[in-house]
Amino acid sequence: MRLIAGNWKMHKTASETEEYIKSFLKFVEHPESREILLCPPFTSLYIAGKLLEGTGVKLGAQNCHYEREGAFTGEISIPMLKELGCEYVIVGHSERRHIFGEDDELINRKLVACLEEGIRPILCVGEKLEDREAGMTFKVVETQVRLALSGLEEHTDRIDIAYEPVWAIGTGVPATPEDAVSVHRFIKELLKDINPKNEGRTRILYGGSVKPGNAGDFMKHSEIEGLLVGGASLDPESFAKIVYSF
Ligand code: PGA
């Protein structure tokens, strides 16, 4: 089933989350034909978990720490997320990599922890503009995927991957669906190489300036197995249009 995920980033207080979800649920019919995921900030997860219980709309976090507990001031562990109802966690988002300095090794440790704890990670990968202009898109994506999955080669079916070109995130300039498709095909082939026993359960999502007006153009392609939506997921009606764009 294809996955449409909303990444709210650092937006919405708990009360704004409550208002959003009450409104969003009015738009959500037949959630069983697609998987819908909301990833609000940590402080909204409790109320979101309560409101989403039994609705079919799933809950995810935007980040996690790799240890279960300990002296890690300001961090949130996977057991904490699971108790609030999170089934997914976004790992290695471009803002974590480029603003907060997360490297491939840290991202790998987080993925290992996700699989040990039984939460499904959405690994984000994508090239910067200078990489694309230098013809390095596939090389950059390959390196990010291989390093993130190091030691997890047998478990590739237990993660999803979001291809999010950095230059497309929050810029209003999405990749063309054709460019996205070619990277998605490349990642699928790469997964087969990393794990020949891969059963194809890893969904490859596209993210970067997805809006109600272009979501359908991406979802027309079978290679695009879902969307990770930032800005356009902040309004319940706009996100619902994206959810039902295919
Ligand atoms: P955007 O963000 O939809 O606002 O471009 C996507 C993302 O960062 O996941």
mmCIF file of N, CA, C and O in Angstrom, residues 82-131:
data_model
loop_
_atom_site.group_PDB
_atom_site.id
_atom_site.type_symbol
_atom_site.label_atom_id
_atom_site.label_comp_id
_atom_site.label_asym_id
_atom_site.label_seq_id
_atom_site.Cartn_x
_atom_site.Cartn_y
_atom_site.Cartn_z
ATOM 1 N N LYS A 82 7.229 4.830 21.015
ATOM 2 C CA LYS A 82 6.292 3.712 20.818
ATOM 3 C C LYS A 82 5.143 3.775 21.810
ATOM 4 O O LYS A 82 3.995 3.497 21.476
ATOM 5 N N GLU A 83 5.466 4.177 23.050
ATOM 6 C CA GLU A 83 4.398 4.234 24.053
ATOM 7 C C GLU A 83 3.335 5.263 23.685
ATOM 8 O O GLU A 83 2.184 5.161 24.095
ATOM 9 N N LEU A 84 3.719 6.259 22.901
ATOM 10 C CA LEU A 84 2.744 7.280 22.481
ATOM 11 C C LEU A 84 1.994 6.873 21.222
ATOM 12 O O LEU A 84 1.164 7.627 20.721
ATOM 13 N N GLY A 85 2.310 5.705 20.705
ATOM 14 C CA GLY A 85 1.572 5.210 19.538
ATOM 15 C C GLY A 85 2.300 5.379 18.217
ATOM 16 O O GLY A 85 1.726 5.136 17.149
ATOM 17 N N CYS A 86 3.564 5.792 18.262
ATOM 18 C CA CYS A 86 4.304 5.965 16.999
ATOM 19 C C CYS A 86 4.648 4.612 16.375
ATOM 20 O O CYS A 86 5.204 3.744 17.040
ATOM 21 N N GLU A 87 4.353 4.489 15.094
ATOM 22 C CA GLU A 87 4.729 3.277 14.356
ATOM 23 C C GLU A 87 5.868 3.541 13.386
ATOM 24 O O GLU A 87 6.433 2.618 12.805
ATOM 25 N N TYR A 88 6.154 4.824 13.173
ATOM 26 C CA TYR A 88 7.195 5.219 12.216
ATOM 27 C C TYR A 88 8.092 6.281 12.846
ATOM 28 O O TYR A 88 7.656 7.029 13.722
ATOM 29 N N VAL A 89 9.305 6.377 12.304
ATOM 30 C CA VAL A 89 10.151 7.523 12.642
ATOM 31 C C VAL A 89 10.954 7.925 11.403
ATOM 32 O O VAL A 89 11.455 7.062 10.669
ATOM 33 N N ILE A 90 10.995 9.223 11.150
ATOM 34 C CA ILE A 90 11.793 9.751 10.040
ATOM 35 C C ILE A 90 13.250 9.802 10.513
ATOM 36 O O ILE A 90 13.527 10.316 11.597
ATOM 37 N N VAL A 91 14.148 9.256 9.718
ATOM 38 C CA VAL A 91 15.567 9.223 10.109
ATOM 39 C C VAL A 91 16.406 9.861 8.999
ATOM 40 O O VAL A 91 16.229 9.557 7.820
ATOM 41 N N GLY A 92 17.305 10.757 9.409
ATOM 42 C CA GLY A 92 18.241 11.329 8.445
ATOM 43 C C GLY A 92 17.627 12.342 7.507
ATOM 44 O O GLY A 92 18.097 12.525 6.372
ATOM 45 N N HIS A 93 16.587 13.032 7.962
ATOM 46 C CA HIS A 93 16.016 14.094 7.129
ATOM 47 C C HIS A 93 17.105 15.102 6.770
ATOM 48 O O HIS A 93 18.016 15.355 7.568
ATOM 49 N N SER A 94 16.991 15.696 5.617
ATOM 50 C CA SER A 94 18.033 16.622 5.149
ATOM 51 C C SER A 94 18.281 17.761 6.143
ATOM 52 O O SER A 94 19.412 18.222 6.304
ATOM 53 N N GLU A 95 17.223 18.193 6.850
ATOM 54 C CA GLU A 95 17.452 19.265 7.843
ATOM 55 C C GLU A 95 18.266 18.741 9.029
ATOM 56 O O GLU A 95 19.061 19.474 9.615
ATOM 57 N N ARG A 96 18.086 17.487 9.385
ATOM 58 C CA ARG A 96 18.918 16.889 10.447
ATOM 59 C C ARG A 96 20.366 16.770 9.959
ATOM 60 O O ARG A 96 21.301 17.008 10.698
ATOM 61 N N ARG A 97 20.518 16.369 8.695
ATOM 62 C CA ARG A 97 21.886 16.207 8.167
ATOM 63 C C ARG A 97 22.579 17.564 8.055
ATOM 64 O O ARG A 97 23.721 17.720 8.478
ATOM 65 N N HIS A 98 21.883 18.545 7.475
ATOM 66 C CA HIS A 98 22.594 19.766 7.091
ATOM 67 C C HIS A 98 22.520 20.894 8.109
ATOM 68 O O HIS A 98 23.410 21.729 8.142
ATOM 69 N N ILE A 99 21.495 20.924 8.945
ATOM 70 C CA ILE A 99 21.446 21.981 9.977
ATOM 71 C C ILE A 99 22.047 21.455 11.280
ATOM 72 O O ILE A 99 22.737 22.168 11.982
ATOM 73 N N PHE A 100 21.773 20.179 11.581
ATOM 74 C CA PHE A 100 22.219 19.640 12.879
ATOM 75 C C PHE A 100 23.408 18.687 12.761
ATOM 76 O O PHE A 100 23.782 18.041 13.734
ATOM 77 N N GLY A 101 23.964 18.591 11.572
ATOM 78 C CA GLY A 101 25.222 17.870 11.398
ATOM 79 C C GLY A 101 25.148 16.361 11.565
ATOM 80 O O GLY A 101 26.143 15.734 11.914
ATOM 81 N N GLU A 102 23.977 15.749 11.336
ATOM 82 C CA GLU A 102 23.924 14.283 11.449
ATOM 83 C C GLU A 102 24.687 13.664 10.287
ATOM 84 O O GLU A 102 24.477 14.030 9.126
ATOM 85 N N ASP A 103 25.559 12.728 10.610
ATOM 86 C CA ASP A 103 26.314 12.084 9.533
ATOM 87 C C ASP A 103 25.786 10.663 9.299
ATOM 88 O O ASP A 103 24.917 10.174 10.018
ATOM 89 N N ASP A 104 26.360 10.020 8.278
ATOM 90 C CA ASP A 104 25.851 8.698 7.889
ATOM 91 C C ASP A 104 26.007 7.678 9.005
ATOM 92 O O ASP A 104 25.191 6.780 9.143
ATOM 93 N N GLU A 105 27.043 7.835 9.808
ATOM 94 C CA GLU A 105 27.276 6.876 10.893
ATOM 95 C C GLU A 105 26.176 6.989 11.967
ATOM 96 O O GLU A 105 25.645 5.986 12.452
ATOM 97 N N LEU A 106 25.842 8.228 12.310
ATOM 98 C CA LEU A 106 24.776 8.439 13.303
ATOM 99 C C LEU A 106 23.437 7.927 12.754
ATOM 100 O O LEU A 106 22.666 7.272 13.471
ATOM 101 N N ILE A 107 23.197 8.206 11.494
ATOM 102 C CA ILE A 107 21.942 7.769 10.867
ATOM 103 C C ILE A 107 21.866 6.245 10.881
ATOM 104 O O ILE A 107 20.821 5.652 11.178
ATOM 105 N N ASN A 108 22.998 5.601 10.612
ATOM 106 C CA ASN A 108 23.051 4.142 10.661
ATOM 107 C C ASN A 108 22.734 3.625 12.070
ATOM 108 O O ASN A 108 21.948 2.687 12.249
ATOM 109 N N ARG A 109 23.285 4.268 13.092
ATOM 110 C CA ARG A 109 23.010 3.820 14.476
ATOM 111 C C ARG A 109 21.528 3.960 14.802
ATOM 112 O O ARG A 109 20.930 3.148 15.494
ATOM 113 N N LYS A 110 20.934 5.040 14.299
ATOM 114 C CA LYS A 110 19.497 5.243 14.544
ATOM 115 C C LYS A 110 18.670 4.157 13.836
ATOM 116 O O LYS A 110 17.697 3.643 14.399
ATOM 117 N N LEU A 111 19.068 3.821 12.613
ATOM 118 C CA LEU A 111 18.327 2.775 11.883
ATOM 119 C C LEU A 111 18.447 1.429 12.591
ATOM 120 O O LEU A 111 17.460 0.689 12.714
ATOM 121 N N VAL A 112 19.651 1.119 13.065
ATOM 122 C CA VAL A 112 19.844 -0.140 13.797
ATOM 123 C C VAL A 112 18.901 -0.167 15.003
ATOM 124 O O VAL A 112 18.191 -1.152 15.246
ATOM 125 N N ALA A 113 18.846 0.955 15.744
ATOM 126 C CA ALA A 113 17.988 1.023 16.932
ATOM 127 C C ALA A 113 16.516 0.854 16.543
ATOM 128 O O ALA A 113 15.764 0.151 17.218
ATOM 129 N N CYS A 114 16.098 1.485 15.463
ATOM 130 C CA CYS A 114 14.699 1.366 15.019
ATOM 131 C C CYS A 114 14.338 -0.096 14.774
ATOM 132 O O CYS A 114 13.274 -0.558 15.190
ATOM 133 N N LEU A 115 15.228 -0.809 14.104
ATOM 134 C CA LEU A 115 14.910 -2.203 13.779
ATOM 135 C C LEU A 115 14.962 -3.070 15.027
ATOM 136 O O LEU A 115 14.140 -3.972 15.196
ATOM 137 N N GLU A 116 15.879 -2.771 15.932
ATOM 138 C CA GLU A 116 15.923 -3.527 17.188
ATOM 139 C C GLU A 116 14.664 -3.298 18.011
ATOM 140 O O GLU A 116 14.148 -4.206 18.641
ATOM 141 N N GLU A 117 14.184 -2.068 17.996
ATOM 142 C CA GLU A 117 13.025 -1.721 18.845
ATOM 143 C C GLU A 117 11.696 -1.987 18.145
ATOM 144 O O GLU A 117 10.635 -1.855 18.750
ATOM 145 N N GLY A 118 11.735 -2.272 16.851
ATOM 146 C CA GLY A 118 10.495 -2.588 16.143
ATOM 147 C C GLY A 118 9.650 -1.384 15.800
ATOM 148 O O GLY A 118 8.436 -1.361 16.015
ATOM 149 N N ILE A 119 10.299 -0.341 15.274
ATOM 150 C CA ILE A 119 9.549 0.800 14.744
ATOM 151 C C ILE A 119 10.036 0.944 13.299
ATOM 152 O O ILE A 119 11.196 0.638 13.005
ATOM 153 N N ARG A 120 9.167 1.361 12.380
ATOM 154 C CA ARG A 120 9.574 1.382 10.964
ATOM 155 C C ARG A 120 10.198 2.729 10.613
ATOM 156 O O ARG A 120 9.526 3.764 10.678
ATOM 157 N N PRO A 121 11.478 2.727 10.229
ATOM 158 C CA PRO A 121 12.106 4.003 9.873
ATOM 159 C C PRO A 121 11.807 4.400 8.427
ATOM 160 O O PRO A 121 11.701 3.553 7.544
ATOM 161 N N ILE A 122 11.710 5.696 8.215
ATOM 162 C CA ILE A 122 11.684 6.255 6.861
ATOM 163 C C ILE A 122 13.028 6.965 6.705
ATOM 164 O O ILE A 122 13.253 8.029 7.287
ATOM 165 N N LEU A 123 13.920 6.343 5.973
ATOM 166 C CA LEU A 123 15.256 6.899 5.765
ATOM 167 C C LEU A 123 15.192 7.940 4.650
ATOM 168 O O LEU A 123 14.701 7.649 3.563
ATOM 169 N N CYS A 124 15.685 9.150 4.939
ATOM 170 C CA CYS A 124 15.673 10.199 3.915
ATOM 171 C C CYS A 124 17.047 10.320 3.275
ATOM 172 O O CYS A 124 18.058 10.367 3.981
ATOM 173 N N VAL A 125 17.042 10.377 1.962
ATOM 174 C CA VAL A 125 18.285 10.579 1.203
ATOM 175 C C VAL A 125 18.015 11.608 0.119
ATOM 176 O O VAL A 125 16.859 11.837 -0.248
ATOM 177 N N GLY A 126 19.076 12.215 -0.384
ATOM 178 C CA GLY A 126 18.882 13.161 -1.487
ATOM 179 C C GLY A 126 20.120 14.007 -1.688
ATOM 180 O O GLY A 126 20.870 14.261 -0.743
ATOM 181 N N GLU A 127 20.278 14.439 -2.924
ATOM 182 C CA GLU A 127 21.483 15.186 -3.281
ATOM 183 C C GLU A 127 21.263 16.686 -3.145
ATOM 184 O O GLU A 127 20.149 17.170 -3.255
ATOM 185 N N LYS A 128 22.362 17.418 -2.938
ATOM 186 C CA LYS A 128 22.308 18.886 -2.936
ATOM 187 C C LYS A 128 22.359 19.377 -4.387
ATOM 188 O O LYS A 128 22.731 18.618 -5.291
ATOM 189 N N LEU A 129 22.062 20.658 -4.554
ATOM 190 C CA LEU A 129 22.058 21.214 -5.913
ATOM 191 C C LEU A 129 23.423 21.053 -6.581
ATOM 192 O O LEU A 129 23.518 20.657 -7.750
ATOM 193 N N GLU A 130 24.477 21.313 -5.793
ATOM 194 C CA GLU A 130 25.815 21.210 -6.430
ATOM 195 C C GLU A 130 26.133 19.771 -6.838
ATOM 196 O O GLU A 130 26.831 19.547 -7.822
ATOM 197 N N ASP A 131 25.605 18.801 -6.099
ATOM 198 C CA ASP A 131 25.806 17.397 -6.495
ATOM 199 C C ASP A 131 25.100 17.130 -7.823
ATOM 200 O O ASP A 131 25.654 16.490 -8.718
#
